[in-house]
Amino acid sequence: MISPAPTNFAAQLAQATSALHVQAERGGVIADLLRGRGTIVSYAGLMRNLLPAYRALEAGLEQHRASPLLARFVRPEVYRAAAIEADLITLGVPDQPLLPEAVAYEAAVRQAAESDGALLVAHAYTRTLGDLSGGQILRNLLGRSLGDVAAHLAFHDFPAIADIAAFKAQYRADLEIFGTAVADIQPVLNEAVLAFGHNIAVSNAVAAQFVVSA
Ligand code: HEM
């Protein structure tokens, strides 16, 4: 039997998005929060404006639960929509305005969930490894922006994941399997670039909407 050629798909995803990752980390409200210059209102604004994309991602994954291509990425233990809804109540600002950038991000995720859903993997990758990597760094710095309420937030807690490093290693291994199974990896790499672009746009728009003091 001839084995499929290795694609190094996980490495290609990281490479395709690495320049954008720097932008995501260093700009917008994410940069404010990393520097301790966010506010409860700006953080809640970020969460409110990521919520529709998470809902679309999680609904899209569930829709493809029976698909051999996507089943590995149907991991409810990383779903974040319920955590965000709870956190918006905890933060006391549940009715933040929904910005056009959030609507565009949600629309992109919905579109990616269409047909065989292969493009959805790019969105799942972006949020899942993001939340389990930079998200965990941000978690430790949030108290500087938010004060005591930071300790009561659910978004950065993954109670159903005992070992985050092991989970990420498995996720990357699953990406490799996907990379050998999918007809063409290039559109998925392109979609990951788009997913990062949407994250940057939301972060920038939230920063502009909820201007923080210098
Ligand atoms: C809060 C600021 C951020 C910091 C400090 C940060 C930091 C990091 C670090 C250190 C890693 C490497 C983890 C590892 O290899 O195990 C990583 C990976 C990653 N981050 Fe971020 N990040 C941030 C924001 C973001 C954002 C906003 C996104 C989403 C657009 C994101 C998406 C990702 C992804 C997809 C990976 C996996 C890369 C790979 O394939 O190896 N990160 N991040």
PDB file of N, CA, C and O in Angstrom, residues 173-211:
ATOM      1  N   ALA A 173      -1.617  16.841  15.400  1.00  0.00           N
ATOM      2  CA  ALA A 173      -1.593  15.517  14.735  1.00  0.00           C
ATOM      3  C   ALA A 173      -2.878  15.325  13.920  1.00  0.00           C
ATOM      4  O   ALA A 173      -2.842  14.805  12.793  1.00  0.00           O
ATOM      5  N   ASP A 174      -3.995  15.796  14.460  1.00  0.00           N
ATOM      6  CA  ASP A 174      -5.262  15.695  13.725  1.00  0.00           C
ATOM      7  C   ASP A 174      -5.243  16.583  12.482  1.00  0.00           C
ATOM      8  O   ASP A 174      -5.825  16.238  11.450  1.00  0.00           O
ATOM      9  N   LEU A 175      -4.577  17.715  12.580  1.00  0.00           N
ATOM     10  CA  LEU A 175      -4.441  18.586  11.402  1.00  0.00           C
ATOM     11  C   LEU A 175      -3.644  17.870  10.304  1.00  0.00           C
ATOM     12  O   LEU A 175      -3.946  17.995   9.121  1.00  0.00           O
ATOM     13  N   GLU A 176      -2.625  17.117  10.712  1.00  0.00           N
ATOM     14  CA  GLU A 176      -1.833  16.368   9.716  1.00  0.00           C
ATOM     15  C   GLU A 176      -2.699  15.326   9.003  1.00  0.00           C
ATOM     16  O   GLU A 176      -2.618  15.182   7.781  1.00  0.00           O
ATOM     17  N   ILE A 177      -3.530  14.634   9.778  1.00  0.00           N
ATOM     18  CA  ILE A 177      -4.407  13.619   9.173  1.00  0.00           C
ATOM     19  C   ILE A 177      -5.359  14.304   8.196  1.00  0.00           C
ATOM     20  O   ILE A 177      -5.561  13.842   7.064  1.00  0.00           O
ATOM     21  N   PHE A 178      -5.909  15.425   8.629  1.00  0.00           N
ATOM     22  CA  PHE A 178      -6.808  16.199   7.756  1.00  0.00           C
ATOM     23  C   PHE A 178      -6.063  16.614   6.477  1.00  0.00           C
ATOM     24  O   PHE A 178      -6.595  16.525   5.370  1.00  0.00           O
ATOM     25  N   GLY A 179      -4.816  17.049   6.650  1.00  0.00           N
ATOM     26  CA  GLY A 179      -4.028  17.529   5.510  1.00  0.00           C
ATOM     27  C   GLY A 179      -3.808  16.456   4.455  1.00  0.00           C
ATOM     28  O   GLY A 179      -3.719  16.764   3.262  1.00  0.00           O
ATOM     29  N   THR A 180      -3.730  15.203   4.889  1.00  0.00           N
ATOM     30  CA  THR A 180      -3.560  14.126   3.904  1.00  0.00           C
ATOM     31  C   THR A 180      -4.894  13.707   3.300  1.00  0.00           C
ATOM     32  O   THR A 180      -4.936  13.159   2.201  1.00  0.00           O
ATOM     33  N   ALA A 181      -5.998  13.986   4.020  1.00  0.00           N
ATOM     34  CA  ALA A 181      -7.316  13.514   3.565  1.00  0.00           C
ATOM     35  C   ALA A 181      -8.039  14.514   2.673  1.00  0.00           C
ATOM     36  O   ALA A 181      -8.831  14.126   1.817  1.00  0.00           O
ATOM     37  N   VAL A 182      -7.761  15.802   2.882  1.00  0.00           N
ATOM     38  CA  VAL A 182      -8.501  16.824   2.139  1.00  0.00           C
ATOM     39  C   VAL A 182      -7.987  16.896   0.694  1.00  0.00           C
ATOM     40  O   VAL A 182      -6.799  16.657   0.439  1.00  0.00           O
ATOM     41  N   ALA A 183      -8.903  17.205  -0.214  1.00  0.00           N
ATOM     42  CA  ALA A 183      -8.545  17.195  -1.638  1.00  0.00           C
ATOM     43  C   ALA A 183      -7.443  18.209  -1.950  1.00  0.00           C
ATOM     44  O   ALA A 183      -6.503  17.914  -2.691  1.00  0.00           O
ATOM     45  N   ASP A 184      -7.531  19.392  -1.359  1.00  0.00           N
ATOM     46  CA  ASP A 184      -6.585  20.469  -1.683  1.00  0.00           C
ATOM     47  C   ASP A 184      -6.383  21.314  -0.428  1.00  0.00           C
ATOM     48  O   ASP A 184      -7.348  21.890   0.093  1.00  0.00           O
ATOM     49  N   ILE A 185      -5.154  21.395   0.050  1.00  0.00           N
ATOM     50  CA  ILE A 185      -4.927  22.144   1.294  1.00  0.00           C
ATOM     51  C   ILE A 185      -4.864  23.655   1.064  1.00  0.00           C
ATOM     52  O   ILE A 185      -5.094  24.432   1.988  1.00  0.00           O
ATOM     53  N   GLN A 186      -4.562  24.067  -0.165  1.00  0.00           N
ATOM     54  CA  GLN A 186      -4.342  25.501  -0.393  1.00  0.00           C
ATOM     55  C   GLN A 186      -5.533  26.383   0.011  1.00  0.00           C
ATOM     56  O   GLN A 186      -5.350  27.402   0.685  1.00  0.00           O
ATOM     57  N   PRO A 187      -6.773  26.005  -0.372  1.00  0.00           N
ATOM     58  CA  PRO A 187      -7.903  26.848   0.056  1.00  0.00           C
ATOM     59  C   PRO A 187      -8.039  26.931   1.578  1.00  0.00           C
ATOM     60  O   PRO A 187      -8.492  27.955   2.107  1.00  0.00           O
ATOM     61  N   VAL A 188      -7.630  25.879   2.260  1.00  0.00           N
ATOM     62  CA  VAL A 188      -7.731  25.884   3.728  1.00  0.00           C
ATOM     63  C   VAL A 188      -6.660  26.817   4.317  1.00  0.00           C
ATOM     64  O   VAL A 188      -6.916  27.558   5.274  1.00  0.00           O
ATOM     65  N   LEU A 189      -5.479  26.798   3.722  1.00  0.00           N
ATOM     66  CA  LEU A 189      -4.426  27.738   4.151  1.00  0.00           C
ATOM     67  C   LEU A 189      -4.892  29.174   3.908  1.00  0.00           C
ATOM     68  O   LEU A 189      -4.724  30.049   4.770  1.00  0.00           O
ATOM     69  N   ASN A 190      -5.509  29.405   2.749  1.00  0.00           N
ATOM     70  CA  ASN A 190      -6.015  30.758   2.435  1.00  0.00           C
ATOM     71  C   ASN A 190      -7.085  31.173   3.445  1.00  0.00           C
ATOM     72  O   ASN A 190      -7.142  32.333   3.859  1.00  0.00           O
ATOM     73  N   GLU A 191      -7.916  30.219   3.822  1.00  0.00           N
ATOM     74  CA  GLU A 191      -8.999  30.534   4.765  1.00  0.00           C
ATOM     75  C   GLU A 191      -8.429  30.875   6.151  1.00  0.00           C
ATOM     76  O   GLU A 191      -8.986  31.729   6.856  1.00  0.00           O
ATOM     77  N   ALA A 192      -7.331  30.227   6.526  1.00  0.00           N
ATOM     78  CA  ALA A 192      -6.709  30.550   7.818  1.00  0.00           C
ATOM     79  C   ALA A 192      -6.192  31.993   7.807  1.00  0.00           C
ATOM     80  O   ALA A 192      -6.311  32.721   8.796  1.00  0.00           O
ATOM     81  N   VAL A 193      -5.647  32.400   6.671  1.00  0.00           N
ATOM     82  CA  VAL A 193      -5.189  33.795   6.536  1.00  0.00           C
ATOM     83  C   VAL A 193      -6.397  34.732   6.699  1.00  0.00           C
ATOM     84  O   VAL A 193      -6.326  35.750   7.419  1.00  0.00           O
ATOM     85  N   LEU A 194      -7.514  34.372   6.068  1.00  0.00           N
ATOM     86  CA  LEU A 194      -8.735  35.186   6.215  1.00  0.00           C
ATOM     87  C   LEU A 194      -9.203  35.211   7.673  1.00  0.00           C
ATOM     88  O   LEU A 194      -9.627  36.255   8.182  1.00  0.00           O
ATOM     89  N   ALA A 195      -9.141  34.056   8.327  1.00  0.00           N
ATOM     90  CA  ALA A 195      -9.596  33.976   9.729  1.00  0.00           C
ATOM     91  C   ALA A 195      -8.766  34.909  10.611  1.00  0.00           C
ATOM     92  O   ALA A 195      -9.309  35.623  11.462  1.00  0.00           O
ATOM     93  N   PHE A 196      -7.463  34.914  10.401  1.00  0.00           N
ATOM     94  CA  PHE A 196      -6.612  35.841  11.157  1.00  0.00           C
ATOM     95  C   PHE A 196      -6.996  37.285  10.835  1.00  0.00           C
ATOM     96  O   PHE A 196      -7.052  38.133  11.721  1.00  0.00           O
ATOM     97  N   GLY A 197      -7.242  37.565   9.570  1.00  0.00           N
ATOM     98  CA  GLY A 197      -7.646  38.921   9.170  1.00  0.00           C
ATOM     99  C   GLY A 197      -8.906  39.363   9.898  1.00  0.00           C
ATOM    100  O   GLY A 197      -9.002  40.502  10.355  1.00  0.00           O
ATOM    101  N   HIS A 198      -9.869  38.459  10.023  1.00  0.00           N
ATOM    102  CA  HIS A 198     -11.105  38.806  10.740  1.00  0.00           C
ATOM    103  C   HIS A 198     -10.824  39.071  12.221  1.00  0.00           C
ATOM    104  O   HIS A 198     -11.391  39.995  12.812  1.00  0.00           O
ATOM    105  N   ASN A 199      -9.952  38.267  12.801  1.00  0.00           N
ATOM    106  CA  ASN A 199      -9.619  38.487  14.216  1.00  0.00           C
ATOM    107  C   ASN A 199      -8.944  39.839  14.418  1.00  0.00           C
ATOM    108  O   ASN A 199      -9.236  40.556  15.385  1.00  0.00           O
ATOM    109  N   ILE A 200      -8.061  40.184  13.508  1.00  0.00           N
ATOM    110  CA  ILE A 200      -7.364  41.476  13.615  1.00  0.00           C
ATOM    111  C   ILE A 200      -8.368  42.618  13.435  1.00  0.00           C
ATOM    112  O   ILE A 200      -8.349  43.605  14.178  1.00  0.00           O
ATOM    113  N   ALA A 201      -9.271  42.456  12.454  1.00  0.00           N
ATOM    114  CA  ALA A 201     -10.264  43.512  12.193  1.00  0.00           C
ATOM    115  C   ALA A 201     -11.169  43.726  13.402  1.00  0.00           C
ATOM    116  O   ALA A 201     -11.464  44.877  13.765  1.00  0.00           O
ATOM    117  N   VAL A 202     -11.595  42.636  14.031  1.00  0.00           N
ATOM    118  CA  VAL A 202     -12.458  42.769  15.220  1.00  0.00           C
ATOM    119  C   VAL A 202     -11.682  43.456  16.346  1.00  0.00           C
ATOM    120  O   VAL A 202     -12.187  44.384  16.983  1.00  0.00           O
ATOM    121  N   SER A 203     -10.462  43.011  16.560  1.00  0.00           N
ATOM    122  CA  SER A 203      -9.652  43.588  17.641  1.00  0.00           C
ATOM    123  C   SER A 203      -9.415  45.086  17.421  1.00  0.00           C
ATOM    124  O   SER A 203      -9.540  45.896  18.355  1.00  0.00           O
ATOM    125  N   ASN A 204      -9.116  45.464  16.181  1.00  0.00           N
ATOM    126  CA  ASN A 204      -8.899  46.891  15.870  1.00  0.00           C
ATOM    127  C   ASN A 204     -10.185  47.691  16.034  1.00  0.00           C
ATOM    128  O   ASN A 204     -10.175  48.808  16.563  1.00  0.00           O
ATOM    129  N   ALA A 205     -11.294  47.131  15.562  1.00  0.00           N
ATOM    130  CA  ALA A 205     -12.568  47.853  15.634  1.00  0.00           C
ATOM    131  C   ALA A 205     -13.002  48.049  17.088  1.00  0.00           C
ATOM    132  O   ALA A 205     -13.513  49.111  17.448  1.00  0.00           O
ATOM    133  N   VAL A 206     -12.783  47.033  17.897  1.00  0.00           N
ATOM    134  CA  VAL A 206     -13.158  47.159  19.317  1.00  0.00           C
ATOM    135  C   VAL A 206     -12.277  48.226  19.977  1.00  0.00           C
ATOM    136  O   VAL A 206     -12.765  49.057  20.756  1.00  0.00           O
ATOM    137  N   ALA A 207     -10.987  48.224  19.647  1.00  0.00           N
ATOM    138  CA  ALA A 207     -10.084  49.236  20.229  1.00  0.00           C
ATOM    139  C   ALA A 207     -10.524  50.640  19.831  1.00  0.00           C
ATOM    140  O   ALA A 207     -10.466  51.569  20.638  1.00  0.00           O
ATOM    141  N   ALA A 208     -10.969  50.798  18.587  1.00  0.00           N
ATOM    142  CA  ALA A 208     -11.388  52.127  18.124  1.00  0.00           C
ATOM    143  C   ALA A 208     -12.716  52.531  18.771  1.00  0.00           C
ATOM    144  O   ALA A 208     -12.943  53.709  19.053  1.00  0.00           O
ATOM    145  N   GLN A 209     -13.570  51.562  19.001  1.00  0.00           N
ATOM    146  CA  GLN A 209     -14.890  51.847  19.588  1.00  0.00           C
ATOM    147  C   GLN A 209     -14.774  52.213  21.064  1.00  0.00           C
ATOM    148  O   GLN A 209     -15.460  53.091  21.557  1.00  0.00           O
ATOM    149  N   PHE A 210     -13.889  51.499  21.762  1.00  0.00           N
ATOM    150  CA  PHE A 210     -13.760  51.703  23.207  1.00  0.00           C
ATOM    151  C   PHE A 210     -12.348  52.230  23.475  1.00  0.00           C
ATOM    152  O   PHE A 210     -11.480  51.494  23.929  1.00  0.00           O
ATOM    153  N   VAL A 211     -12.137  53.478  23.131  1.00  0.00           N
ATOM    154  CA  VAL A 211     -10.800  54.065  23.225  1.00  0.00           C
ATOM    155  C   VAL A 211     -10.341  54.049  24.675  1.00  0.00           C
ATOM    156  O   VAL A 211     -11.096  54.408  25.575  1.00  0.00           O
TER     157      VAL A 211
END
